[in-house]
XYZ file of C-alpha atoms in Angstrom:
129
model
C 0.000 0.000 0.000
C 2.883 2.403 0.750
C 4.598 1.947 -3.094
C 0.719 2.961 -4.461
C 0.518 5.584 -2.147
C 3.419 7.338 -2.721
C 2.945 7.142 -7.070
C -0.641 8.488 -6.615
C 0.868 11.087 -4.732
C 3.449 11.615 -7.226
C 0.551 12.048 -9.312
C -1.338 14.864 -6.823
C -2.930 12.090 -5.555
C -4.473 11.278 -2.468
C -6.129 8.021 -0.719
C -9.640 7.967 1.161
C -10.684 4.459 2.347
C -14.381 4.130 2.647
C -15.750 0.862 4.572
C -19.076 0.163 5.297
C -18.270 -0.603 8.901
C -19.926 1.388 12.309
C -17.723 4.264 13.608
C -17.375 2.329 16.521
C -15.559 0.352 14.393
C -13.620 2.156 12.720
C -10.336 2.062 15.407
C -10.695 -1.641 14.930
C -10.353 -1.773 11.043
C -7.405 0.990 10.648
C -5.377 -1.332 13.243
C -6.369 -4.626 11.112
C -5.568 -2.959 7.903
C -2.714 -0.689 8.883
C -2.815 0.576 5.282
C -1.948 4.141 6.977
C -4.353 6.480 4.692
C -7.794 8.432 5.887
C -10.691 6.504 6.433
C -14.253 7.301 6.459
C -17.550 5.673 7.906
C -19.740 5.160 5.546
C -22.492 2.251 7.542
C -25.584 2.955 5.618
C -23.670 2.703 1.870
C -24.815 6.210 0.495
C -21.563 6.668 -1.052
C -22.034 2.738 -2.287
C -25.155 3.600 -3.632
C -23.948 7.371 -5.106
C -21.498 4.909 -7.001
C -23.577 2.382 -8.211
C -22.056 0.120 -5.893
C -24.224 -3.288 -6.368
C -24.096 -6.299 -4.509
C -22.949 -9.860 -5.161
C -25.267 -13.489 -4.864
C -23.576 -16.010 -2.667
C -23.041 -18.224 -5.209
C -19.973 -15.427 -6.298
C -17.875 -16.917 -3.243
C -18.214 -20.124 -5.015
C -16.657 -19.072 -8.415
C -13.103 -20.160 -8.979
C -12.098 -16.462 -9.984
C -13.373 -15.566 -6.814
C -11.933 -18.431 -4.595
C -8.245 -18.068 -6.165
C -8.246 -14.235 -5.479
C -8.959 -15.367 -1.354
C -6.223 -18.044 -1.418
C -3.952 -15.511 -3.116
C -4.699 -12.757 -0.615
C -3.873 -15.189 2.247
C -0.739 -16.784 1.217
C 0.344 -12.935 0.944
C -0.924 -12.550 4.694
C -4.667 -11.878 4.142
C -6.513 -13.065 7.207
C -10.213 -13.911 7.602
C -12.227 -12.699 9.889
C -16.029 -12.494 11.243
C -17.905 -9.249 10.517
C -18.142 -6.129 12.160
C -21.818 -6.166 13.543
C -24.223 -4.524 10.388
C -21.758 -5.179 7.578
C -23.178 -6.908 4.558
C -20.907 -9.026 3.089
C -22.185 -9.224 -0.273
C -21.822 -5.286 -0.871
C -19.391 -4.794 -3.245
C -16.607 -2.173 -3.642
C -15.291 -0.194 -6.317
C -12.173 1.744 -7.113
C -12.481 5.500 -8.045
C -10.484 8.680 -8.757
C -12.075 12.087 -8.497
C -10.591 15.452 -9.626
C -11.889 19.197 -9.131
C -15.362 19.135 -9.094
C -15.788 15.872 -8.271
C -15.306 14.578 -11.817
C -14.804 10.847 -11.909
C -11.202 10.491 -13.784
C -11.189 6.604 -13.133
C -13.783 4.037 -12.164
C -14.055 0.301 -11.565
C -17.283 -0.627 -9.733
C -16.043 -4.429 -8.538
C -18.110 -7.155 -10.216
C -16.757 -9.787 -7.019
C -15.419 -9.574 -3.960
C -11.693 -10.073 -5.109
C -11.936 -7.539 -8.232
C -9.783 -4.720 -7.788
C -7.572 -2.647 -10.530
C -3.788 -2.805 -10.043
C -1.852 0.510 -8.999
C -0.699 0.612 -13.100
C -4.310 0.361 -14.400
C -5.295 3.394 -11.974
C -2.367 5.587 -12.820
C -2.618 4.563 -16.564
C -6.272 6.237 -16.739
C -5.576 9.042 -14.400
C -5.120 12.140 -16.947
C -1.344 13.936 -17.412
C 0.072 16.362 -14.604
């Protein structure tokens, strides 16, 4: 997380984190994640739904796309864990890049759990400084 950090920022970039979890939670999460950028609370998914965040079936967990992505994740440290009380688990996330104005310069709605962009695909889209 630091390498993307610091090319975004090399970019005028910055990172905001937005989980679905409580605010109560949010201590929790930062220490589990340690990805050391800003997060924000967002429990009843308005910025989810702003985005056109949808939601995946349970039979996703079951697809082998899906499956490999966990195993990779936790043979690079990824741990499982329950829920923080009031999370759905089959909202899904997205990956997006706003400029002035609010203007979406990149976007990747996740179609699984496991779908996310790599650091390259973001700063590929992400228009000349």
């Amino acid at each position: 997380m630091a390498a993307a950090r610091e090319q975004l920022a090399a970019r005028g970039c910055s990172v905001l984190v937005v989980t679905q979890a409580q605010p109560k939670w949010l201590a929790h999460y930062a220490a589990r994640t340690n990805w050391g950028v800003p997060l924000a609370c967002d429990p009843e998914r308005r910025a989810y739904a702003a985005f056109g965040l949808g939601r995946a079936k349970w039979r996703t967990f079951f697809n082998p796309r899906v499956l490999w992505g966990y195993f990779r994740a936790m043979f690079r440290g990824y741990r499982v864990r329950a829920p923080y009380a009031d999370e759905d688990l089959l909202q899904l996330g997205g990956d997006f890049v706003l400029a002035k104005g609010l203007r979406a310069v990149f976007a990747r709605p996740s179609v699984n759990p496991t779908d996310r962009p790599t650091v390259s695909d973001v700063l590929a889209a992400l228009p000349s400084v």
